[in-house]
Amino acid sequence: MKTGGFILVGIVLNLPALELPGIPGPRPLGPEAARLSWGNDAFGPASGAQSDDFRTNSLSFTWDAGSWFAGIDHSMLTLANPSGAPVYWGLPDPLQFYRAGSRRMDELTLSAGWRGRGSAGPASGWIQVGPGVRITGDLSGSDLQNSTHGLIGSSPKGMVYERLEPTAEALLHVGVGGRWQLGGPVALVADGLGLVTGSGWRQGIADLLLTVTAPGGGCWAGVQTEFAAGPAISTTAARVGEHEHGTSLVVGWCLRIDPVGITIETARNLQNDGQTGRISLAWQPEPGSPRSSAEDRPWIGRFGLFTGESRVPGHGLDTAAAFPIGAGPWYGMFGLRDQWIQVPYSLDLDARRRLLWAGVGLMPDLVRWGWFHLSLPVEVGVGWSHARLVAHGFVSTDGGTEVVSDAVVARAAAGVGFGARLSPGTDLSLVALIDGSVASKQQSVEVNSHDPLSGITRRQQHLPVQGSAIGTIIAATAAWRW
């Protein structure tokens, strides 16, 4: 690869890509014969900063034989603070009432179904229907979570089960969707999936995605909306459904070396900042479409971590996509950075900042040794930064409960990448970038903690939320030829 650049991608609560727990829909980049997935809220844009509650972990497996499919999912549902009690900062035990009545439930969902497909020109569509069963109760989720916490040195979760005895109920699921090939490897995907249980509990999910698909993988980004309503099988399930309700940004990145595919997906809810992520291992014995032999026309996708930023502290995910411009070395680029702003009183203050940008980039090879190469990536662009802080309990921001801040940002990044040719159609690189940005405003927010009885301000801090800064990006980039 003589040239390069960088990336696509953005952020459905519950699970990224079209899927309800245990009920799979078609994958954004095409069929997979089998897939094993591990989902966890610590895999979201804020890492572990907003994790370990609601649908805190899931393990799932799906099987797809073309017209027939099946799925199974084991999810851990928790309610750390079901009463909504605030943190009483300044008292000897500020968490005395915060976790009162905490509880948990495990949820095992099994399903099977039939899926029909059809196509006409650049358009294709699908429908599916099938039965299933959902079992809730003590399904060893507590033991699994606490054992994992012991391995990583985290404190165990002392939540009691809302109900110990497993209870089962039948369900029916349906789905419909379509794809429109816009040109080259780019397509627009719109899908919907829903279920209803015997007790009348209803869940639904719909997405609108822009996808880039190549034989060696691809990436996607878009929005996804989820809802839940009706009589739930447990109070925990009902509250988790409320938390998952709303619209999210969803991002996915897939690397395929026939017959195995590795996928990373992540999501964040636009209403309540709830997050999740998933790592999947897929098996597709049939090879993809024929690979192009063109060496100078790759599409490039980046999925990485923004590890920190000066002056306006924050870390999160940095994703982007690059596409060739004409016959020259330059690539058009667009990307999304989703950050958690490091804040005091993190239990009572939700803060995040997003940067949506577009620009140009290139990644010329400095040295190439057979299938290995050393590159020098460079990119520049302009974007819009949106920060939002929401306070609750006995914390306030600028004297109120919410602050929204917007700024225009010009950015540039340069670094080094080392990669290898994994197959005739796919290159993979590990990239480190130094990122510099100039913002149209420098803004800080005053964060105050108040005495729960007198209302007197006990502590006051100034938190930078917008401004010029320098940061670092550590990422994996894939160059796909189609």
Short mmCIF file of C-alpha atoms in Angstrom, two decimals:
data_model
loop_
_atom_site.label_atom_id
_atom_site.label_comp_id
_atom_site.label_asym_id
_atom_site.label_seq_id
_atom_site.Cartn_x
_atom_site.Cartn_y
_atom_site.Cartn_z
CA MET A 1 0.00 0.00 0.00
CA LYS A 2 1.66 3.22 -1.15
CA THR A 3 -0.81 5.59 0.43
CA GLY A 4 -3.28 5.60 3.25
CA GLY A 5 -5.39 7.71 5.50
CA PHE A 6 -8.07 7.11 8.13
CA ILE A 7 -11.68 6.20 8.99
CA LEU A 8 -15.41 5.72 9.52
CA VAL A 9 -17.60 5.14 12.51
CA GLY A 10 -19.94 6.60 15.46
CA ILE A 11 -22.29 5.04 18.56
CA VAL A 12 -27.69 1.38 20.45
CA LEU A 13 -27.72 0.78 23.86
CA ASN A 14 -28.48 -2.89 24.64
CA LEU A 15 -26.18 -4.40 21.96
CA PRO A 16 -24.64 -2.64 18.95
CA ALA A 17 -25.76 -3.76 15.47
CA LEU A 18 -29.29 -5.10 15.08
CA GLU A 19 -29.87 -7.58 17.91
CA LEU A 20 -32.10 -8.06 20.92
CA PRO A 21 -30.65 -10.30 23.66
CA GLY A 22 -30.70 -13.84 22.29
CA ILE A 23 -32.52 -12.80 19.09
CA PRO A 24 -30.13 -12.01 16.24
CA GLY A 25 -30.82 -9.95 13.16
CA PRO A 26 -28.69 -9.94 9.99
CA ARG A 27 -25.17 -8.60 10.44
CA PRO A 28 -24.35 -5.17 8.91
CA LEU A 29 -21.58 -6.56 6.65
CA GLY A 30 -23.31 -9.74 5.55
CA PRO A 31 -24.01 -13.30 6.74
CA GLU A 32 -21.98 -15.16 9.36
CA ALA A 33 -22.37 -18.91 9.94
CA ALA A 34 -21.62 -18.66 13.66
CA ARG A 35 -20.65 -15.91 16.10
CA LEU A 36 -19.52 -15.85 19.74
CA SER A 37 -19.81 -12.47 21.48
CA TRP A 38 -18.86 -10.95 24.81
CA GLY A 39 -20.67 -7.74 25.69
CA ASN A 40 -19.85 -5.48 28.62
CA ASP A 41 -20.64 -1.88 29.56
CA ALA A 42 -16.95 -1.36 30.40
CA PHE A 43 -16.24 -1.64 26.64
CA GLY A 44 -18.07 1.62 25.93
CA PRO A 45 -16.61 5.04 25.12
CA ALA A 46 -16.05 5.93 28.78
CA SER A 47 -14.28 2.62 29.48
CA GLY A 48 -15.09 1.51 33.05
CA ALA A 49 -16.08 4.98 34.22
CA GLN A 50 -19.82 4.31 33.87
CA SER A 51 -19.90 0.54 34.12
CA ASP A 52 -21.21 -2.30 36.26
CA ASP A 53 -24.90 -1.52 36.29
CA PHE A 54 -28.07 -2.34 34.32
CA ARG A 55 -27.11 -4.84 31.52
CA THR A 56 -23.60 -5.06 32.86
CA ASN A 57 -22.39 -8.18 31.01
CA SER A 58 -23.57 -10.63 28.36
CA LEU A 59 -22.36 -13.73 26.56
CA SER A 60 -24.12 -14.80 23.37
CA PHE A 61 -23.86 -17.29 20.52
CA THR A 62 -25.69 -17.23 17.19
CA TRP A 63 -25.94 -19.80 14.39
CA ASP A 64 -27.10 -18.92 10.86
CA ALA A 65 -27.75 -21.52 8.15
CA GLY A 66 -29.20 -19.10 5.59
CA SER A 67 -32.97 -19.49 5.91
CA TRP A 68 -32.82 -20.77 9.51
CA PHE A 69 -31.06 -19.32 12.53
CA ALA A 70 -30.85 -19.67 16.32
CA GLY A 71 -29.45 -17.62 19.18
CA ILE A 72 -28.74 -17.76 22.90
CA ASP A 73 -27.78 -14.97 25.31
CA HIS A 74 -26.92 -14.88 29.01
CA SER A 75 -27.19 -11.36 30.46
CA MET A 76 -26.53 -10.04 33.97
CA LEU A 77 -29.01 -7.36 34.99
CA THR A 78 -28.27 -5.20 38.05
CA LEU A 79 -29.79 -2.20 39.83
CA ALA A 80 -27.14 -0.56 41.99
CA ASN A 81 -29.39 2.29 43.11
CA PRO A 82 -33.05 1.37 42.52
CA SER A 83 -34.39 4.14 44.80
CA GLY A 84 -32.46 6.88 42.98
CA ALA A 85 -31.02 8.16 46.27
CA PRO A 86 -28.30 10.83 45.78
CA VAL A 87 -24.79 10.68 47.17
CA TYR A 88 -24.54 12.69 50.42
CA TRP A 89 -21.16 14.32 49.86
CA GLY A 90 -19.54 15.65 53.04
CA LEU A 91 -21.13 13.13 55.42
CA PRO A 92 -19.03 10.41 57.11
CA ASP A 93 -20.53 7.80 54.79
CA PRO A 94 -21.72 9.56 51.62
CA LEU A 95 -22.97 6.26 50.14
CA GLN A 96 -25.10 5.33 53.17
CA PHE A 97 -28.38 5.56 51.25
CA TYR A 98 -27.07 5.42 47.70
CA ARG A 99 -27.19 1.64 47.19
CA ALA A 100 -30.16 0.87 49.42
CA GLY A 101 -32.23 -2.00 48.03
CA SER A 102 -29.74 -2.92 45.29
CA ARG A 103 -30.70 -6.08 43.44
CA ARG A 104 -29.92 -8.25 40.45
CA MET A 105 -31.40 -10.77 38.02
CA ASP A 106 -29.93 -13.02 35.37
CA GLU A 107 -31.64 -13.42 32.01
CA LEU A 108 -31.22 -16.34 29.61
CA THR A 109 -32.87 -15.96 26.18
CA LEU A 110 -33.07 -18.69 23.54
CA SER A 111 -34.63 -18.28 20.11
CA ALA A 112 -34.93 -19.85 16.68
CA GLY A 113 -36.44 -18.56 13.47
CA TRP A 114 -36.80 -18.38 9.71
CA ARG A 115 -35.36 -15.55 7.63
CA GLY A 116 -36.31 -14.83 4.02
CA ARG A 117 -34.29 -12.63 1.67
CA GLY A 118 -34.86 -10.98 -1.70
CA SER A 119 -33.14 -8.44 -3.96
CA ALA A 120 -33.80 -6.21 -6.97
CA GLY A 121 -30.96 -4.21 -8.47
CA PRO A 122 -29.07 -2.25 -5.80
CA ALA A 123 -31.77 -2.95 -3.18
CA SER A 124 -32.21 -6.04 -1.01
CA GLY A 125 -34.49 -6.88 1.89
CA TRP A 126 -35.23 -9.47 4.54
CA ILE A 127 -37.95 -10.59 6.94
CA GLN A 128 -37.78 -12.99 9.88
CA VAL A 129 -40.07 -14.59 12.45
CA GLY A 130 -39.72 -17.22 15.15
CA PRO A 131 -40.39 -18.40 18.71
CA GLY A 132 -38.25 -18.22 21.80
CA VAL A 133 -38.12 -18.54 25.56
CA ARG A 134 -36.71 -16.27 28.27
CA ILE A 135 -35.63 -17.61 31.68
CA THR A 136 -34.92 -15.24 34.58
CA GLY A 137 -33.66 -15.80 38.12
CA ASP A 138 -30.40 -16.88 39.74
CA LEU A 139 -28.42 -18.30 36.81
CA SER A 140 -24.95 -17.99 38.41
CA GLY A 141 -24.37 -14.46 37.14
CA SER A 142 -23.41 -13.20 40.60
CA ASP A 143 -20.72 -15.88 41.01
CA LEU A 144 -19.32 -15.13 37.56
CA GLN A 145 -19.22 -11.36 38.14
CA ASN A 146 -17.64 -11.57 41.58
CA SER A 147 -15.05 -14.11 40.40
CA THR A 148 -14.09 -11.77 37.57
CA HIS A 149 -13.88 -8.83 39.98
CA GLY A 150 -11.56 -10.88 42.17
CA LEU A 151 -9.23 -11.52 39.25
CA ILE A 152 -8.93 -7.80 38.41
CA GLY A 153 -8.71 -6.65 42.03
CA SER A 154 -12.13 -4.94 42.09
CA SER A 155 -14.57 -5.15 44.98
CA PRO A 156 -17.32 -7.79 44.72
CA LYS A 157 -20.93 -6.80 44.06
CA GLY A 158 -23.03 -7.65 47.12
CA MET A 159 -26.39 -7.45 45.33
CA VAL A 160 -29.12 -9.94 46.22
CA TYR A 161 -31.31 -11.59 43.63
CA GLU A 162 -34.78 -10.15 43.23
CA ARG A 163 -35.96 -13.73 42.74
CA LEU A 164 -33.87 -16.90 43.08
CA GLU A 165 -36.12 -19.52 41.46
CA PRO A 166 -35.80 -19.51 37.63
CA THR A 167 -38.98 -18.51 35.83
CA ALA A 168 -39.61 -19.06 32.11
CA GLU A 169 -41.94 -17.40 29.64
CA ALA A 170 -42.44 -17.87 25.90
CA LEU A 171 -41.87 -15.11 23.36
CA LEU A 172 -42.42 -14.37 19.68
CA HIS A 173 -40.03 -12.25 17.63
CA VAL A 174 -40.30 -10.60 14.19
CA GLY A 175 -37.98 -8.48 12.08
CA VAL A 176 -37.76 -6.63 8.76
CA GLY A 177 -35.10 -4.58 6.99
CA GLY A 178 -33.32 -3.63 3.81
CA ARG A 179 -30.07 -2.48 2.24
CA TRP A 180 -29.44 0.01 -0.55
CA GLN A 181 -26.05 -0.15 -2.27
CA LEU A 182 -25.06 3.49 -2.78
CA GLY A 183 -21.94 2.81 -4.86
CA GLY A 184 -18.67 0.92 -4.52
CA PRO A 185 -18.42 -0.62 -1.05
CA VAL A 186 -20.85 1.87 0.58
CA ALA A 187 -24.43 0.94 1.51
CA LEU A 188 -27.29 2.32 3.58
CA VAL A 189 -28.95 -0.18 5.93
CA ALA A 190 -32.31 0.19 7.72
CA ASP A 191 -33.56 -2.61 10.00
CA GLY A 192 -36.07 -3.29 12.76
CA LEU A 193 -36.53 -6.13 15.26
CA GLY A 194 -39.12 -6.69 17.98
CA LEU A 195 -40.41 -9.25 20.47
CA VAL A 196 -43.38 -9.82 22.73
CA THR A 197 -43.48 -12.24 25.68
CA GLY A 198 -46.38 -14.22 27.04
CA SER A 199 -46.93 -11.66 29.80
CA GLY A 200 -47.10 -8.78 27.29
CA TRP A 201 -43.57 -7.36 27.72
CA ARG A 202 -42.48 -5.75 24.45
CA GLN A 203 -39.01 -4.83 23.24
CA GLY A 204 -37.99 -3.29 19.94
CA ILE A 205 -34.88 -2.00 18.21
CA ALA A 206 -34.34 -0.20 14.88
CA ASP A 207 -31.24 1.16 13.21
CA LEU A 208 -30.08 3.29 10.31
CA LEU A 209 -26.45 2.58 9.38
CA LEU A 210 -23.92 3.62 6.78
CA THR A 211 -21.67 0.64 6.02
CA VAL A 212 -18.43 0.04 4.12
CA THR A 213 -18.03 -3.63 3.16
CA ALA A 214 -14.98 -5.34 1.63
CA PRO A 215 -13.79 -8.97 1.48
CA GLY A 216 -11.36 -8.28 4.33
CA GLY A 217 -13.97 -6.72 6.65
CA GLY A 218 -15.39 -3.23 6.92
CA CYS A 219 -16.98 -0.74 9.29
CA TRP A 220 -20.29 0.93 10.01
CA ALA A 221 -21.75 3.85 11.90
CA GLY A 222 -25.20 5.23 12.53
CA VAL A 223 -28.07 5.64 14.95
CA GLN A 224 -30.16 3.05 16.73
CA THR A 225 -33.37 3.41 18.71
CA GLU A 226 -34.60 0.98 21.35
CA PHE A 227 -37.81 0.80 23.38
CA ALA A 228 -39.36 -1.44 26.04
CA ALA A 229 -42.90 -1.42 27.43
CA GLY A 230 -45.52 -3.54 29.16
CA PRO A 231 -45.47 -5.86 32.19
CA ALA A 232 -41.91 -7.11 32.67
CA ILE A 233 -41.08 -10.45 34.25
CA SER A 234 -39.20 -8.61 37.04
CA THR A 235 -38.70 -5.10 38.41
CA THR A 236 -35.02 -5.33 37.51
CA ALA A 237 -35.83 -6.15 33.89
CA ALA A 238 -38.29 -3.25 33.74
CA ARG A 239 -35.73 -0.74 35.03
CA VAL A 240 -33.07 -2.04 32.67
CA GLY A 241 -35.56 -1.61 29.82
CA GLU A 242 -36.15 2.00 30.87
CA HIS A 243 -32.41 2.61 30.91
CA GLU A 244 -31.96 1.11 27.44
CA HIS A 245 -34.84 3.15 26.00
CA GLY A 246 -33.78 5.89 23.57
CA THR A 247 -31.53 6.63 20.64
CA SER A 248 -27.82 5.88 20.53
CA LEU A 249 -24.86 6.29 18.24
CA VAL A 250 -23.43 2.93 17.17
CA VAL A 251 -20.01 2.08 15.72
CA GLY A 252 -18.55 -1.16 14.40
CA TRP A 253 -15.22 -2.30 12.93
CA CYS A 254 -14.54 -5.77 11.48
CA LEU A 255 -11.36 -7.48 10.34
CA ARG A 256 -11.76 -10.72 8.38
CA ILE A 257 -9.12 -13.30 7.48
CA ASP A 258 -11.12 -16.11 5.88
CA PRO A 259 -12.83 -17.93 7.43
CA VAL A 260 -12.54 -15.98 10.74
CA GLY A 261 -13.78 -12.47 11.48
CA ILE A 262 -13.08 -10.28 14.53
CA THR A 263 -15.51 -7.47 15.32
CA ILE A 264 -15.42 -4.59 17.80
CA GLU A 265 -18.65 -2.66 18.43
CA THR A 266 -19.51 0.10 20.85
CA ALA A 267 -22.44 2.38 21.66
CA ARG A 268 -23.56 5.28 23.82
CA ASN A 269 -27.13 6.44 24.52
CA LEU A 270 -27.74 10.08 23.54
CA GLN A 271 -30.28 10.64 26.33
CA ASN A 272 -28.74 9.12 29.45
CA ASP A 273 -25.12 8.42 28.42
CA GLY A 274 -25.61 4.68 29.00
CA GLN A 275 -22.96 2.70 27.16
CA THR A 276 -21.96 -0.77 26.09
CA GLY A 277 -19.56 -2.57 23.80
CA ARG A 278 -18.99 -6.00 22.34
CA ILE A 279 -16.14 -8.12 21.02
CA SER A 280 -17.12 -10.94 18.64
CA LEU A 281 -15.45 -13.87 16.95
CA ALA A 282 -17.27 -15.05 13.81
CA TRP A 283 -16.95 -18.05 11.50
CA GLN A 284 -17.88 -17.88 7.81
CA PRO A 285 -16.50 -20.88 5.85
CA GLU A 286 -17.53 -19.49 2.46
CA PRO A 287 -15.09 -16.90 1.08
CA GLY A 288 -16.23 -13.34 0.52
CA SER A 289 -16.45 -11.58 -2.84
CA PRO A 290 -13.35 -11.64 -5.07
CA ARG A 291 -10.52 -9.47 -3.80
CA SER A 292 -9.19 -6.61 -5.88
CA SER A 293 -5.55 -6.61 -6.88
CA ALA A 294 -5.40 -2.79 -6.93
CA GLU A 295 -2.65 -1.55 -4.63
CA ASP A 296 -3.61 2.12 -4.53
CA ARG A 297 -7.37 2.14 -3.88
CA PRO A 298 -7.90 0.95 -0.29
CA TRP A 299 -10.62 2.18 2.02
CA ILE A 300 -9.22 2.66 5.49
CA GLY A 301 -10.93 2.28 8.88
CA ARG A 302 -9.55 3.23 12.30
CA PHE A 303 -10.78 2.15 15.71
CA GLY A 304 -8.78 3.43 18.66
CA LEU A 305 -8.48 5.03 22.07
CA PHE A 306 -8.04 8.71 22.76
CA THR A 307 -5.89 8.24 25.84
CA GLY A 308 -5.94 11.77 27.26
CA GLU A 309 -6.01 15.48 26.50
CA SER A 310 -4.26 18.48 28.03
CA ARG A 311 -6.22 21.48 29.41
CA VAL A 312 -9.61 19.80 28.79
CA PRO A 313 -9.15 16.36 30.40
CA GLY A 314 -11.01 13.48 28.82
CA HIS A 315 -10.56 10.05 27.32
CA GLY A 316 -12.64 7.77 25.13
CA LEU A 317 -12.95 6.28 21.66
CA ASP A 318 -11.58 7.76 18.46
CA THR A 319 -12.96 6.36 15.20
CA ALA A 320 -12.61 7.49 11.60
CA ALA A 321 -12.82 6.42 7.97
CA ALA A 322 -10.85 7.37 4.86
CA PHE A 323 -11.73 7.00 1.20
CA PRO A 324 -9.58 7.66 -1.90
CA ILE A 325 -9.80 11.06 -3.63
CA GLY A 326 -9.16 10.75 -7.35
CA ALA A 327 -5.85 9.22 -8.37
CA GLY A 328 -3.64 11.19 -5.99
CA PRO A 329 -2.20 10.26 -2.59
CA TRP A 330 -4.83 12.16 -0.55
CA TYR A 331 -7.82 10.65 1.18
CA GLY A 332 -11.05 12.24 2.26
CA MET A 333 -11.73 11.59 5.94
CA PHE A 334 -14.45 11.85 8.54
CA GLY A 335 -14.45 10.75 12.14
CA LEU A 336 -16.07 10.80 15.55
CA ARG A 337 -14.42 11.15 18.95
CA ASP A 338 -16.59 10.24 21.95
CA GLN A 339 -15.04 11.19 25.28
CA TRP A 340 -15.88 10.89 28.95
CA ILE A 341 -14.84 14.09 30.71
CA GLN A 342 -12.97 13.31 33.91
CA VAL A 343 -15.06 14.89 36.66
CA PRO A 344 -15.25 15.07 40.45
CA TYR A 345 -18.32 13.43 42.03
CA SER A 346 -18.60 10.99 39.12
CA LEU A 347 -21.62 9.29 40.73
CA ASP A 348 -23.60 12.55 40.60
CA LEU A 349 -22.24 14.17 37.45
CA ASP A 350 -22.50 12.79 33.91
CA ALA A 351 -20.15 14.58 31.51
CA ARG A 352 -19.15 13.82 27.95
CA ARG A 353 -17.77 15.57 24.89
CA ARG A 354 -18.08 14.55 21.24
CA LEU A 355 -16.15 15.78 18.23
CA LEU A 356 -17.52 15.20 14.72
CA TRP A 357 -15.02 16.22 12.04
CA ALA A 358 -14.11 15.97 8.36
CA GLY A 359 -10.87 16.61 6.51
CA VAL A 360 -8.08 15.01 4.49
CA GLY A 361 -5.17 12.69 5.25
CA LEU A 362 -2.45 10.51 3.84
CA MET A 363 -0.21 7.71 5.09
CA PRO A 364 2.81 7.18 2.87
CA ASP A 365 5.01 4.16 3.45
CA LEU A 366 8.46 5.04 4.74
CA VAL A 367 9.80 1.51 4.50
CA ARG A 368 8.33 -1.78 3.26
CA TRP A 369 9.78 -5.25 3.91
CA GLY A 370 7.72 -7.74 1.95
CA TRP A 371 4.37 -7.90 3.73
CA PHE A 372 5.46 -5.51 6.53
CA HIS A 373 5.56 -1.73 6.32
CA LEU A 374 6.34 1.39 8.35
CA SER A 375 4.15 4.43 7.58
CA LEU A 376 3.85 8.09 8.53
CA PRO A 377 0.14 9.01 8.89
CA VAL A 378 -0.89 12.67 8.71
CA GLU A 379 -4.40 14.15 8.86
CA VAL A 380 -6.04 17.57 9.17
CA GLY A 381 -9.65 18.59 9.56
CA VAL A 382 -12.33 20.84 11.01
CA GLY A 383 -15.20 19.77 13.23
CA TRP A 384 -17.86 20.54 15.78
CA SER A 385 -17.33 19.78 19.48
CA HIS A 386 -20.37 19.31 21.71
CA ALA A 387 -20.00 18.98 25.50
CA ARG A 388 -22.82 18.22 27.93
CA LEU A 389 -22.74 17.95 31.74
CA VAL A 390 -25.77 16.83 33.76
CA ALA A 391 -25.73 17.08 37.57
CA HIS A 392 -28.11 15.41 40.03
CA GLY A 393 -28.26 14.88 43.76
CA PHE A 394 -26.36 17.48 45.79
CA VAL A 395 -24.06 18.64 43.00
CA SER A 396 -24.61 21.58 40.65
CA THR A 397 -22.84 22.93 37.55
CA ASP A 398 -22.68 26.73 37.17
CA GLY A 399 -25.49 26.87 39.74
CA GLY A 400 -27.82 24.62 37.75
CA THR A 401 -28.27 21.00 36.72
CA GLU A 402 -27.14 21.05 33.08
CA VAL A 403 -24.51 22.79 30.98
CA VAL A 404 -24.23 22.49 27.19
CA SER A 405 -21.23 23.89 25.32
CA ASP A 406 -20.43 23.94 21.59
CA ALA A 407 -17.26 24.95 19.77
CA VAL A 408 -15.68 24.81 16.33
CA VAL A 409 -12.42 22.87 16.39
CA ALA A 410 -9.56 22.73 13.88
CA ARG A 411 -7.35 19.69 14.38
CA ALA A 412 -4.23 18.05 12.98
CA ALA A 413 -2.52 14.78 13.82
CA ALA A 414 0.67 12.99 12.83
CA GLY A 415 2.41 9.85 13.99
CA VAL A 416 3.80 6.50 13.02
CA GLY A 417 2.27 3.17 12.08
CA PHE A 418 3.62 -0.35 11.77
CA GLY A 419 1.63 -2.95 9.90
CA ALA A 420 1.44 -6.15 7.90
CA ARG A 421 -0.37 -7.57 4.88
CA LEU A 422 -2.75 -10.12 6.37
CA SER A 423 -4.23 -11.23 3.06
CA PRO A 424 -4.22 -10.04 -0.57
CA GLY A 425 -7.07 -7.64 0.24
CA THR A 426 -6.36 -6.48 3.78
CA ASP A 427 -3.61 -4.61 5.63
CA LEU A 428 -3.60 -4.09 9.41
CA SER A 429 -1.55 -1.42 11.19
CA LEU A 430 -1.03 -0.29 14.77
CA VAL A 431 -0.83 3.50 14.84
CA ALA A 432 0.22 6.09 17.42
CA LEU A 433 -0.73 9.73 16.75
CA ILE A 434 -0.10 13.07 18.43
CA ASP A 435 -3.28 15.13 18.05
CA GLY A 436 -3.42 18.92 18.36
CA SER A 437 -6.59 21.02 18.29
CA VAL A 438 -7.50 24.70 18.34
CA ALA A 439 -11.00 25.49 19.65
CA SER A 440 -13.12 28.57 19.02
CA LYS A 441 -13.69 28.96 22.78
CA GLN A 442 -12.04 28.20 26.09
CA GLN A 443 -14.69 27.35 28.69
CA SER A 444 -14.74 26.01 32.25
CA VAL A 445 -17.71 25.00 34.37
CA GLU A 446 -18.02 25.59 38.10
CA VAL A 447 -18.88 22.36 39.92
CA ASN A 448 -20.22 22.71 43.46
CA SER A 449 -21.09 20.11 46.08
CA HIS A 450 -23.74 21.14 48.61
CA ASP A 451 -24.57 20.14 52.18
CA PRO A 452 -27.71 17.95 52.01
CA LEU A 453 -29.32 19.72 55.00
CA SER A 454 -28.26 23.37 54.88
CA GLY A 455 -27.51 23.69 51.19
CA ILE A 456 -24.17 25.33 51.98
CA THR A 457 -21.48 24.80 49.33
CA ARG A 458 -18.87 22.47 50.79
CA ARG A 459 -16.50 22.29 47.83
CA GLN A 460 -16.05 24.25 44.62
CA GLN A 461 -14.03 23.26 41.55
CA HIS A 462 -13.58 24.57 38.02
CA LEU A 463 -13.79 21.93 35.28
CA PRO A 464 -12.50 22.71 31.75
CA VAL A 465 -14.99 21.45 29.13
CA GLN A 466 -13.89 23.19 25.89
CA GLY A 467 -10.55 24.47 24.68
CA SER A 468 -7.40 24.00 22.63
CA ALA A 469 -5.39 20.96 23.64
CA ILE A 470 -2.89 18.25 22.74
CA GLY A 471 -3.69 14.56 23.05
CA THR A 472 -2.67 11.08 21.94
CA ILE A 473 -4.41 8.38 19.91
CA ILE A 474 -3.54 4.67 19.95
CA ALA A 475 -5.44 2.79 17.27
CA ALA A 476 -5.72 -0.13 14.89
CA THR A 477 -6.28 0.71 11.22
CA ALA A 478 -7.36 -1.65 8.49
CA ALA A 479 -7.00 -0.99 4.76
CA TRP A 480 -9.60 -2.95 2.77
CA ARG A 481 -9.50 -3.46 -1.01
CA TRP A 482 -12.72 -4.21 -2.81
#
